[in-house]
Tab-separated table of C-alpha atoms in Angstrom:
chain	number	residue	atom	x	y	z
A	55	GLN	CA	169.050	-57.493	-117.329
A	56	VAL	CA	166.870	-56.526	-120.279
A	57	GLN	CA	166.227	-58.889	-123.166
A	58	VAL	CA	164.657	-57.958	-126.469
A	59	GLY	CA	163.583	-60.487	-129.081
A	60	GLU	CA	161.958	-60.043	-132.487
A	61	SER	CA	160.049	-62.470	-134.673
A	62	GLY	CA	157.816	-62.462	-137.723
A	63	GLY	CA	160.140	-61.559	-140.556
A	64	GLY	CA	160.119	-63.362	-143.865
A	65	SER	CA	159.707	-63.019	-147.604
A	66	VAL	CA	156.602	-61.614	-149.216
A	67	GLN	CA	155.529	-60.373	-152.589
A	68	ALA	CA	155.113	-56.626	-153.093
A	69	GLY	CA	151.689	-55.530	-151.904
A	70	GLY	CA	151.617	-58.203	-149.249
A	71	SER	CA	151.692	-57.965	-145.457
A	72	LEU	CA	153.801	-59.111	-142.549
A	73	ARG	CA	153.501	-58.644	-138.818
A	74	LEU	CA	156.602	-58.304	-136.687
A	75	SER	CA	156.542	-58.994	-132.978
A	76	CYS	CA	158.935	-57.871	-130.282
A	77	ALA	CA	158.969	-58.943	-126.675
A	78	ALA	CA	160.974	-57.116	-124.033
A	79	SER	CA	161.659	-58.447	-120.572
A	80	GLY	CA	163.360	-56.686	-117.715
A	81	PRO	CA	162.727	-54.756	-114.538
A	82	THR	CA	159.005	-54.380	-113.907
A	83	ILE	CA	159.560	-51.065	-112.166
A	84	CYS	CA	160.506	-49.529	-115.508
A	85	GLY	CA	158.421	-48.435	-118.416
A	86	TYR	CA	159.431	-49.376	-121.934
A	87	ASP	CA	159.298	-47.080	-124.929
A	88	MET	CA	159.571	-49.347	-127.955
A	89	SER	CA	160.665	-48.638	-131.486
A	90	TRP	CA	161.539	-50.317	-134.757
A	91	TYR	CA	164.512	-49.484	-136.914
A	92	ARG	CA	165.687	-51.048	-140.142
A	93	GLN	CA	168.985	-51.344	-141.899
A	94	VAL	CA	170.240	-52.510	-145.262
A	95	PRO	CA	173.905	-53.357	-145.817
A	96	GLY	CA	175.988	-50.260	-146.414
A	97	ASN	CA	173.377	-47.903	-144.990
A	98	GLU	CA	172.788	-46.458	-141.560
A	99	ARG	CA	170.082	-47.835	-139.357
A	100	GLU	CA	166.927	-45.774	-139.843
A	101	PHE	CA	163.909	-45.135	-137.652
A	102	VAL	CA	160.676	-46.798	-138.748
A	103	SER	CA	158.198	-46.372	-135.914
A	104	GLY	CA	157.951	-45.851	-132.179
A	105	ILE	CA	155.391	-46.280	-129.431
A	106	ASP	CA	155.632	-44.919	-125.903
A	107	THR	CA	154.216	-46.260	-122.678
A	108	ASP	CA	151.009	-44.282	-123.236
A	109	GLY	CA	150.491	-45.899	-126.626
A	110	ASP	CA	151.315	-42.791	-128.628
A	111	THR	CA	152.936	-43.655	-131.930
A	112	GLU	CA	155.229	-42.050	-134.441
A	113	TYR	CA	156.092	-43.173	-137.960
A	114	ALA	CA	158.677	-42.418	-140.581
A	115	ASP	CA	157.168	-40.680	-143.594
A	116	SER	CA	158.040	-43.642	-145.805
A	117	VAL	CA	155.767	-46.021	-143.856
A	118	THR	CA	152.960	-43.720	-142.719
A	119	GLY	CA	149.612	-45.117	-143.768
A	120	ARG	CA	151.033	-48.588	-144.394
A	121	PHE	CA	152.510	-49.642	-141.043
A	122	THR	CA	150.735	-49.767	-137.698
A	123	PHE	CA	152.506	-50.071	-134.372
A	124	SER	CA	150.640	-51.425	-131.360
A	125	ARG	CA	151.417	-52.842	-127.953
A	126	ASP	CA	149.952	-55.410	-125.606
A	127	ASN	CA	151.166	-54.441	-122.162
A	128	ALA	CA	149.759	-57.596	-120.599
A	129	LYS	CA	152.095	-59.637	-122.811
A	130	ASN	CA	154.962	-57.126	-122.792
A	131	THR	CA	154.882	-57.397	-126.552
A	132	VAL	CA	154.670	-54.903	-129.379
A	133	TYR	CA	153.585	-55.512	-132.937
A	134	LEU	CA	154.384	-53.841	-136.229
A	135	GLN	CA	151.735	-54.585	-138.816
A	136	MET	CA	153.182	-53.893	-142.247
A	137	ASN	CA	150.765	-53.670	-145.154
A	138	ASN	CA	151.227	-52.866	-148.823
A	139	LEU	CA	154.889	-53.771	-148.572
A	140	LYS	CA	157.295	-52.488	-151.196
A	141	PRO	CA	160.672	-53.822	-152.312
A	142	GLU	CA	162.315	-50.794	-150.675
A	143	ASP	CA	160.986	-52.021	-147.321
A	144	SER	CA	163.402	-54.947	-147.532
A	145	ALA	CA	165.849	-54.717	-144.645
A	146	MET	CA	166.866	-56.179	-141.332
A	147	TYR	CA	164.372	-54.898	-138.788
A	148	TYR	CA	165.535	-54.241	-135.257
A	149	CYS	CA	163.443	-53.699	-132.155
A	150	ARG	CA	164.688	-51.260	-129.533
A	151	ALA	CA	163.514	-50.946	-125.948
A	152	ARG	CA	164.250	-47.741	-124.062
A	153	LEU	CA	163.687	-47.844	-120.334
A	154	THR	CA	161.707	-45.030	-118.763
A	155	THR	CA	161.425	-44.052	-115.135
A	156	ARG	CA	158.134	-44.694	-113.355
A	157	SER	CA	159.247	-43.805	-109.848
A	158	ILE	CA	161.561	-40.956	-108.914
A	159	TRP	CA	163.017	-43.270	-106.280
A	160	ARG	CA	163.909	-45.957	-108.831
A	161	PRO	CA	165.290	-44.309	-111.989
A	162	CYS	CA	165.530	-46.413	-115.137
A	163	THR	CA	167.902	-45.713	-117.992
A	164	GLY	CA	169.300	-47.498	-120.989
A	165	ALA	CA	168.308	-48.738	-124.406
A	166	TYR	CA	168.528	-52.305	-125.648
A	167	TRP	CA	168.401	-53.853	-129.107
A	168	GLY	CA	167.125	-57.163	-130.384
A	169	GLN	CA	169.085	-59.346	-132.775
A	170	GLY	CA	166.976	-58.351	-135.777
A	171	THR	CA	164.607	-60.100	-138.143
A	172	GLN	CA	164.920	-60.056	-141.927
A	173	VAL	CA	162.150	-58.736	-144.151
A	174	THR	CA	162.418	-59.307	-147.877
A	175	VAL	CA	159.871	-57.942	-150.333
A	176	TYR	CA	160.149	-59.132	-153.922
A	177	SER	CA	158.453	-57.669	-156.957
């Protein structure tokens, strides 16, 4: 059983900052590639940023230079630091955990979503 939980959303004025947190719990034999997506009503869920088990990151063009994704493996928690927020960043932010295989004898598969946390940026 894998559980994913986000926190840290809220309302902030344009130009401000927020930090989202996401904790994933599940089988310790698995690795966890983590990512953030966001969605506004009527639109598809879009990729924001990802971080793999080695700490390598990837960002959507719209957030590059403003958002920073990091992970604390000791706490099984990842963080999305969002700076210089814009009104168009307003959305429900979802954390996704994708299991990766560490041992060929114990394969891990599957992806799990959190319940989401709302970010609202007002001008």
